mmCIF file of C-alpha atoms and ligand atoms in Angstrom:
data_model
loop_
_atom_site.group_PDB
_atom_site.id
_atom_site.type_symbol
_atom_site.label_atom_id
_atom_site.label_comp_id
_atom_site.label_asym_id
_atom_site.label_seq_id
_atom_site.Cartn_x
_atom_site.Cartn_y
_atom_site.Cartn_z
ATOM 1 C CA MET V 1 -18.740 -7.516 -24.830
ATOM 2 C CA THR V 2 -17.652 -4.306 -22.920
ATOM 3 C CA THR V 3 -16.695 -1.220 -24.909
ATOM 4 C CA SER V 4 -14.902 0.145 -21.343
ATOM 5 C CA LYS V 5 -11.417 1.603 -22.592
ATOM 6 C CA THR V 6 -9.065 4.007 -21.842
ATOM 7 C CA SER V 7 -6.796 5.673 -24.342
ATOM 8 C CA GLY V 8 -7.205 2.671 -26.611
ATOM 9 C CA ARG V 9 -6.443 0.220 -23.704
ATOM 10 C CA ARG V 10 -8.716 -2.339 -21.992
ATOM 11 C CA ARG V 11 -9.242 -1.632 -18.311
ATOM 12 C CA LEU V 12 -8.583 -4.234 -15.734
ATOM 13 C CA PRO V 13 -11.572 -6.079 -14.302
ATOM 14 C CA GLY V 14 -12.919 -4.146 -11.489
ATOM 15 C CA LEU V 15 -12.244 -1.027 -12.881
ATOM 16 C CA ARG V 16 -14.922 -1.050 -15.350
ATOM 17 C CA VAL V 17 -18.012 0.986 -14.955
ATOM 18 C CA GLY V 18 -21.059 -1.300 -14.938
ATOM 19 C CA GLU V 19 -19.178 -4.278 -13.622
ATOM 20 C CA GLY V 20 -18.832 -3.455 -9.974
ATOM 21 C CA PHE V 21 -16.732 -0.241 -10.032
ATOM 22 C CA THR V 22 -17.803 2.272 -7.309
ATOM 23 C CA ARG V 23 -16.068 5.388 -6.685
ATOM 24 C CA HIS V 24 -14.363 6.195 -3.490
ATOM 25 C CA PRO V 25 -15.180 9.602 -1.938
ATOM 26 C CA PHE V 26 -11.196 10.027 -1.654
ATOM 27 C CA ASP V 27 -11.048 10.404 -5.510
ATOM 28 C CA GLU V 28 -14.348 12.456 -5.715
ATOM 29 C CA GLU V 29 -12.481 15.012 -3.189
ATOM 30 C CA PHE V 30 -9.267 14.915 -4.775
ATOM 31 C CA GLY V 31 -9.719 14.597 -8.662
ATOM 32 C CA VAL V 32 -7.863 11.421 -8.519
ATOM 33 C CA ARG V 33 -8.255 7.593 -9.576
ATOM 34 C CA THR V 34 -7.357 5.251 -6.891
ATOM 35 C CA SER V 35 -10.987 3.240 -6.741
ATOM 36 C CA GLY V 36 -11.802 -0.189 -7.670
ATOM 37 C CA LEU V 37 -10.931 -3.819 -6.462
ATOM 38 C CA VAL V 38 -8.981 -5.893 -8.628
ATOM 39 C CA ALA V 39 -8.917 -9.419 -7.551
ATOM 40 C CA GLY V 40 -5.392 -10.694 -7.441
ATOM 41 C CA ARG V 41 -5.845 -13.449 -10.301
ATOM 42 C CA HIS V 42 -6.349 -10.508 -12.916
ATOM 43 C CA LEU V 43 -3.356 -8.629 -11.671
ATOM 44 C CA LYS V 44 -0.866 -9.924 -14.769
ATOM 45 C CA SER V 45 2.454 -8.479 -15.639
ATOM 46 C CA GLY V 46 4.225 -11.605 -16.535
ATOM 47 C CA HIS V 47 6.439 -11.588 -13.464
ATOM 48 C CA LEU V 48 6.958 -15.135 -11.475
ATOM 49 C CA HIS V 49 5.158 -13.417 -8.349
ATOM 50 C CA ASP V 50 1.854 -12.548 -10.080
ATOM 51 C CA ARG V 51 0.179 -15.468 -8.498
ATOM 52 C CA HIS V 52 1.232 -14.459 -5.013
ATOM 53 C CA ALA V 53 -0.678 -10.981 -5.482
ATOM 54 C CA THR V 54 -3.607 -10.564 -3.206
ATOM 55 C CA ALA V 55 -5.722 -8.037 -4.971
ATOM 56 C CA TYR V 56 -5.497 -4.156 -5.798
ATOM 57 C CA TYR V 57 -7.522 -1.977 -3.544
ATOM 58 C CA GLY V 58 -6.610 1.287 -2.103
ATOM 59 C CA VAL V 59 -6.090 1.765 1.719
ATOM 60 C CA ALA V 60 -8.917 3.495 3.830
ATOM 61 C CA PRO V 61 -7.423 6.907 4.264
ATOM 62 C CA SER V 62 -8.632 7.342 8.042
ATOM 63 C CA VAL V 63 -6.534 3.886 8.925
ATOM 64 C CA LEU V 64 -3.314 4.893 7.212
ATOM 65 C CA ARG V 65 -3.634 8.413 9.017
ATOM 66 C CA ALA V 66 -4.106 7.030 12.325
ATOM 67 C CA LEU V 67 -1.219 4.712 11.753
ATOM 68 C CA LEU V 68 1.173 6.932 10.836
ATOM 69 C CA ARG V 69 0.305 9.283 13.906
ATOM 70 C CA ARG V 70 0.427 5.864 15.747
ATOM 71 C CA TRP V 71 4.094 5.217 14.162
ATOM 72 C CA GLN V 72 5.338 9.177 14.839
ATOM 73 C CA LYS V 73 4.651 8.451 18.353
ATOM 74 C CA SER V 74 6.638 5.243 18.561
ATOM 75 C CA ARG V 75 10.189 7.582 18.833
ATOM 76 C CA PRO V 76 11.318 6.445 15.537
ATOM 77 C CA GLY V 77 14.538 7.792 16.582
ATOM 78 C CA TRP V 78 14.682 10.134 13.248
ATOM 79 C CA ALA V 79 12.954 13.479 12.011
ATOM 80 C CA LEU V 80 10.315 12.989 9.364
ATOM 81 C CA GLU V 81 12.306 14.803 6.777
ATOM 82 C CA GLU V 82 15.177 12.109 7.265
ATOM 83 C CA VAL V 83 12.929 9.185 6.636
ATOM 84 C CA SER V 84 11.775 7.732 3.120
ATOM 85 C CA PHE V 85 8.621 6.295 3.171
ATOM 86 C CA ILE V 86 8.176 3.003 0.850
ATOM 87 C CA ASP V 87 4.829 1.924 -0.331
ATOM 88 C CA VAL V 88 5.394 -2.048 -1.209
ATOM 89 C CA GLY V 89 2.966 -2.545 -3.621
ATOM 90 C CA ALA V 90 1.655 0.866 -4.409
ATOM 91 C CA GLY V 91 -1.174 0.412 -6.900
ATOM 92 C CA MET V 92 -2.828 3.626 -8.106
ATOM 93 C CA GLY V 93 -0.960 5.454 -5.296
ATOM 94 C CA ARG V 94 -3.624 6.202 -2.778
ATOM 95 C CA ALA V 95 -1.014 5.808 0.178
ATOM 96 C CA MET V 96 1.680 7.476 -1.590
ATOM 97 C CA LEU V 97 -0.722 10.514 -2.057
ATOM 98 C CA LEU V 98 -1.669 10.669 1.700
ATOM 99 C CA THR V 99 1.558 10.360 3.069
ATOM 100 C CA ALA V 100 3.047 13.038 0.820
ATOM 101 C CA GLU V 101 0.985 15.459 2.753
ATOM 102 C CA LEU V 102 3.765 14.974 5.343
ATOM 103 C CA PRO V 103 7.255 16.403 4.880
ATOM 104 C CA PHE V 104 9.224 12.688 4.585
ATOM 105 C CA ARG V 105 12.523 12.755 2.905
ATOM 106 C CA GLN V 106 10.771 10.895 0.002
ATOM 107 C CA VAL V 107 8.031 8.911 -0.865
ATOM 108 C CA VAL V 108 8.526 6.112 -3.054
ATOM 109 C CA GLY V 109 6.533 3.199 -4.266
ATOM 110 C CA VAL V 110 6.920 -0.306 -6.164
ATOM 111 C CA GLU V 111 4.004 -1.876 -7.864
ATOM 112 C CA LEU V 112 4.121 -5.178 -9.829
ATOM 113 C CA ASN V 113 1.397 -4.361 -12.227
ATOM 114 C CA PRO V 114 2.226 -1.778 -14.975
ATOM 115 C CA THR V 115 -1.411 -0.696 -15.607
ATOM 116 C CA LEU V 116 -1.887 0.439 -11.836
ATOM 117 C CA GLY V 117 1.544 1.872 -12.002
ATOM 118 C CA ARG V 118 0.902 4.003 -15.094
ATOM 119 C CA ILE V 119 -2.492 5.099 -13.417
ATOM 120 C CA GLY V 120 -0.650 5.803 -10.166
ATOM 121 C CA ARG V 121 1.831 8.157 -11.903
ATOM 122 C CA LYS V 122 -0.722 10.126 -13.322
ATOM 123 C CA ASN V 123 -1.976 10.363 -9.946
ATOM 124 C CA LEU V 124 1.157 11.854 -8.497
ATOM 125 C CA ALA V 125 1.168 14.526 -11.125
ATOM 126 C CA VAL V 126 -2.416 15.629 -10.021
ATOM 127 C CA TRP V 127 -1.140 15.623 -6.661
ATOM 128 C CA ARG V 128 1.889 17.786 -7.408
ATOM 129 C CA ALA V 129 0.057 20.075 -9.349
ATOM 130 C CA SER V 130 -2.459 20.621 -6.278
ATOM 131 C CA GLY V 131 0.162 21.844 -4.390
ATOM 132 C CA ARG V 132 -0.841 18.876 -1.682
ATOM 133 C CA ALA V 133 2.597 17.092 -2.125
ATOM 134 C CA ARG V 134 5.009 18.206 0.597
ATOM 135 C CA THR V 135 7.698 16.023 -0.450
ATOM 136 C CA PRO V 136 9.208 14.127 -3.675
ATOM 137 C CA MET V 137 7.266 11.274 -5.088
ATOM 138 C CA LYS V 138 8.180 8.487 -7.475
ATOM 139 C CA LEU V 139 6.460 5.331 -8.115
ATOM 140 C CA VAL V 140 8.795 2.698 -9.609
ATOM 141 C CA CYS V 141 7.045 -0.560 -12.037
ATOM 142 C CA GLY V 142 8.729 -3.653 -10.865
ATOM 143 C CA ASP V 143 8.958 -6.395 -8.462
ATOM 144 C CA ALA V 144 8.967 -5.498 -4.623
ATOM 145 C CA VAL V 145 11.575 -8.210 -3.797
ATOM 146 C CA GLU V 146 14.018 -6.770 -6.615
ATOM 147 C CA PHE V 147 13.443 -2.818 -5.362
ATOM 148 C CA PRO V 148 16.644 -1.721 -3.800
ATOM 149 C CA LEU V 149 16.016 -0.078 -0.129
ATOM 150 C CA PRO V 150 16.929 3.490 -0.101
ATOM 151 C CA GLU V 151 20.050 4.405 1.780
ATOM 152 C CA GLY V 152 18.922 5.651 5.333
ATOM 153 C CA PRO V 153 16.087 5.444 7.727
ATOM 154 C CA CYS V 154 13.052 4.143 5.870
ATOM 155 C CA LEU V 155 9.376 3.610 7.018
ATOM 156 C CA ALA V 156 7.918 0.662 4.629
ATOM 157 C CA PHE V 157 4.219 0.644 4.222
ATOM 158 C CA LEU V 158 2.226 -3.191 3.226
ATOM 159 C CA PHE V 159 -1.269 -2.940 2.788
ATOM 160 C CA ASN V 160 -1.348 -7.106 2.495
ATOM 161 C CA PRO V 161 0.034 -6.790 -0.960
ATOM 162 C CA PHE V 162 1.394 -10.505 -1.377
ATOM 163 C CA GLY V 163 1.126 -14.189 -0.105
ATOM 164 C CA ALA V 164 3.973 -15.755 2.264
ATOM 165 C CA PRO V 165 6.380 -16.702 -0.278
ATOM 166 C CA VAL V 166 6.886 -13.220 -1.442
ATOM 167 C CA MET V 167 6.855 -11.979 2.041
ATOM 168 C CA ARG V 168 9.569 -14.182 2.945
ATOM 169 C CA ARG V 169 11.859 -13.361 -0.170
ATOM 170 C CA LEU V 170 11.181 -9.499 0.659
ATOM 171 C CA LEU V 171 12.326 -9.988 4.338
ATOM 172 C CA ALA V 172 15.502 -12.108 3.176
ATOM 173 C CA ALA V 173 16.434 -9.396 0.753
ATOM 174 C CA TRP V 174 16.071 -6.749 3.166
ATOM 175 C CA ARG V 175 18.311 -8.476 6.248
ATOM 176 C CA LYS V 176 21.018 -8.345 3.752
ATOM 177 C CA VAL V 177 21.210 -4.507 3.319
ATOM 178 C CA LEU V 178 20.235 -4.232 6.839
ATOM 179 C CA ILE V 179 23.003 -5.504 8.225
ATOM 180 C CA GLY V 180 24.615 -2.748 10.481
ATOM 181 C CA ARG V 181 21.486 -0.691 10.011
ATOM 182 C CA ALA V 182 19.527 -1.302 13.731
ATOM 183 C CA GLY V 183 16.823 1.129 13.664
ATOM 184 C CA GLU V 184 16.865 2.061 10.186
ATOM 185 C CA LEU V 185 13.510 0.040 8.952
ATOM 186 C CA ASP V 186 10.213 0.529 10.378
ATOM 187 C CA LEU V 187 7.164 -1.359 8.845
ATOM 188 C CA ILE V 188 3.664 -0.857 8.882
ATOM 189 C CA TYR V 189 1.474 -3.682 7.866
ATOM 190 C CA VAL V 190 -2.089 -3.132 7.398
ATOM 191 C CA ASN V 191 -4.542 -6.327 7.057
ATOM 192 C CA ASN V 192 -1.686 -7.952 8.185
ATOM 193 C CA GLU V 193 -2.468 -11.651 7.068
ATOM 194 C CA GLN V 194 1.296 -12.876 6.840
ATOM 195 C CA GLU V 195 2.158 -11.577 10.072
ATOM 196 C CA CYS V 196 3.635 -14.991 11.068
ATOM 197 C CA VAL V 197 6.387 -14.831 8.313
ATOM 198 C CA LEU V 198 7.415 -11.438 10.278
ATOM 199 C CA GLU V 199 6.795 -12.994 13.809
ATOM 200 C CA GLN V 200 9.358 -16.065 12.700
ATOM 201 C CA GLN V 201 12.087 -13.511 11.395
ATOM 202 C CA SER V 202 14.574 -12.627 14.403
ATOM 203 C CA GLY V 203 15.625 -9.138 14.496
ATOM 204 C CA PHE V 204 12.396 -7.455 13.689
ATOM 205 C CA ALA V 205 10.659 -6.085 17.128
ATOM 206 C CA ARG V 206 6.613 -5.534 16.879
ATOM 207 C CA LEU V 207 5.887 -2.071 18.227
ATOM 208 C CA PHE V 208 2.008 -2.491 17.788
ATOM 209 C CA LEU V 209 -0.735 -5.176 17.154
ATOM 210 C CA GLY V 210 -3.912 -4.324 17.086
ATOM 211 C CA GLN V 211 -7.368 -3.071 15.218
ATOM 212 C CA VAL V 212 -7.610 0.246 13.812
ATOM 213 C CA ARG V 213 -11.084 1.493 13.061
ATOM 214 C CA ARG V 214 -12.339 3.150 9.719
ATOM 215 C CA SER V 215 -13.767 6.413 9.985
ATOM 216 C CA ARG V 216 -17.557 6.205 9.476
ATOM 217 C CA ALA V 217 -17.094 7.825 6.049
ATOM 218 C CA ASP V 218 -14.845 5.365 4.969
ATOM 219 C CA ALA V 219 -16.454 2.451 6.604
ATOM 220 C CA ILE V 220 -19.558 3.420 4.556
ATOM 221 C CA ALA V 221 -17.571 4.084 1.246
ATOM 222 C CA ASP V 222 -15.772 0.610 1.890
ATOM 223 C CA HIS V 223 -18.732 -1.203 2.536
ATOM 224 C CA ARG V 224 -20.741 0.046 -0.701
ATOM 225 C CA ILE V 225 -17.894 -0.709 -2.750
ATOM 226 C CA LEU V 226 -17.390 -4.518 -1.628
ATOM 227 C CA ALA V 227 -21.359 -4.506 -1.601
ATOM 228 C CA ASN V 228 -21.341 -4.046 -5.336
ATOM 229 C CA GLN V 229 -18.155 -6.696 -6.115
ATOM 230 C CA PRO V 230 -19.537 -8.734 -8.838
ATOM 231 C CA ASP V 231 -18.077 -12.109 -7.437
ATOM 232 C CA GLY V 232 -18.440 -11.033 -3.702
ATOM 233 C CA GLU V 233 -15.342 -12.437 -3.169
ATOM 234 C CA TYR V 234 -13.753 -9.930 -0.593
ATOM 235 C CA ALA V 235 -15.401 -8.892 2.860
ATOM 236 C CA SER V 236 -15.430 -5.414 4.677
ATOM 237 C CA THR V 237 -15.245 -4.836 8.351
ATOM 238 C CA ASN V 238 -15.101 -1.554 9.928
ATOM 239 C CA TYR V 239 -11.543 -2.035 11.133
ATOM 240 C CA GLU V 240 -8.357 -3.315 10.062
ATOM 241 C CA ASP V 241 -5.718 -5.777 11.810
ATOM 242 C CA CYS V 242 -2.634 -3.851 11.736
ATOM 243 C CA SER V 243 0.926 -4.222 13.290
ATOM 244 C CA ILE V 244 3.959 -1.959 13.250
ATOM 245 C CA TRP V 245 7.504 -3.251 13.334
ATOM 246 C CA ARG V 246 10.995 -1.957 13.873
ATOM 247 C CA TRP V 247 14.327 -3.664 12.491
ATOM 248 C CA ALA V 248 16.464 -4.131 15.786
ATOM 249 C CA GLY V 249 19.203 -5.771 13.741
HETATM 250 C C1 SAM T 301 -3.780 -3.881 -1.819
HETATM 251 S S1 SAM T 301 -3.264 -3.148 -2.894
HETATM 252 C C2 SAM T 301 -2.271 -1.703 -2.246
HETATM 253 C C3 SAM T 301 -2.251 -0.469 -2.776
HETATM 254 C C4 SAM T 301 -1.648 0.677 -2.115
HETATM 255 N N1 SAM T 301 -0.827 0.263 -1.438
HETATM 256 C C5 SAM T 301 -2.478 1.393 -1.235
HETATM 257 O O1 SAM T 301 -2.557 1.096 -0.035
HETATM 258 O O2 SAM T 301 -3.478 2.410 -1.573
HETATM 259 C C6 SAM T 301 -1.596 -4.184 -3.122
HETATM 260 C C7 SAM T 301 -0.730 -4.018 -4.425
HETATM 261 O O3 SAM T 301 0.515 -4.719 -4.003
HETATM 262 C C8 SAM T 301 0.696 -4.894 -5.685
HETATM 263 N N2 SAM T 301 1.657 -6.182 -5.646
HETATM 264 C C9 SAM T 301 1.579 -7.489 -5.458
HETATM 265 N N3 SAM T 301 2.819 -8.248 -5.648
HETATM 266 C C10 SAM T 301 3.545 -7.278 -5.883
HETATM 267 C C11 SAM T 301 4.957 -7.489 -5.789
HETATM 268 N N4 SAM T 301 5.531 -8.537 -5.889
HETATM 269 N N5 SAM T 301 5.547 -6.404 -6.131
HETATM 270 C C12 SAM T 301 5.099 -4.995 -6.292
HETATM 271 N N6 SAM T 301 3.982 -4.893 -6.194
HETATM 272 C C13 SAM T 301 2.999 -5.766 -6.031
HETATM 273 C C14 SAM T 301 -0.557 -5.468 -6.215
HETATM 274 O O4 SAM T 301 -0.688 -4.990 -7.736
HETATM 275 C C15 SAM T 301 -1.447 -4.014 -5.730
HETATM 276 O O5 SAM T 301 -1.630 -3.089 -6.247
#
């Protein structure tokens, strides 16, 4: 019987010290809490979409930074200050923290699991207090499909949050609000397992498809974390399969 608790609440499997939990150097460096690997079956919120959740795992900082640089070179047509960044499946907010170091109009995240969302909000507070955030940040708990896309140009980020059924519903919801808004939604997709769902959608043009390498430090950290997982379900490679898309209308 584990005694691992936070403020009286039991920790999610995968976040318990002694049961495979291994801290990522990002957390050590910045005093936040984004480490851990929580299998999809443990991500219960009571929503119908729970069963399509893949897992919680924070993105490798080097991969996200490389993709943001690549996206900025893709001629988005908007100044960074005009673009809202949306982390679809924000987890504990690691991608939000990294992105908030750039002067986006705002950084918003939506996360289905309330425990992860609660931890994520605490991380945002740490980031604000440290002075690293250059933009307003907000993390909302709920389902990505029901989350209203902000007005104006948006850059959505997906680190393989869910399976094809939810991906299809999300794109269908976005299509409805994107009529007449060509060029107003770009999408960065890391570990792009549901790439074919995007390929089947008319209106989305792919700007990039390829592998993005982790830095040496991130590769070592991720290998160490995944080597420690009790069930050995997830594999780590030195790169992520990624793509970048633009809504062309
Ligand atoms: C691989 S993690 C990515 C975390 C974060 N984006 C990052 O890179 O640091 C995917 C997250 O998507 C969340 N998720 C899964 N289905 C969701 C849904 N329908 N709506 C919102 N979040 C969802 C999971 O709970 C999990 O935290």
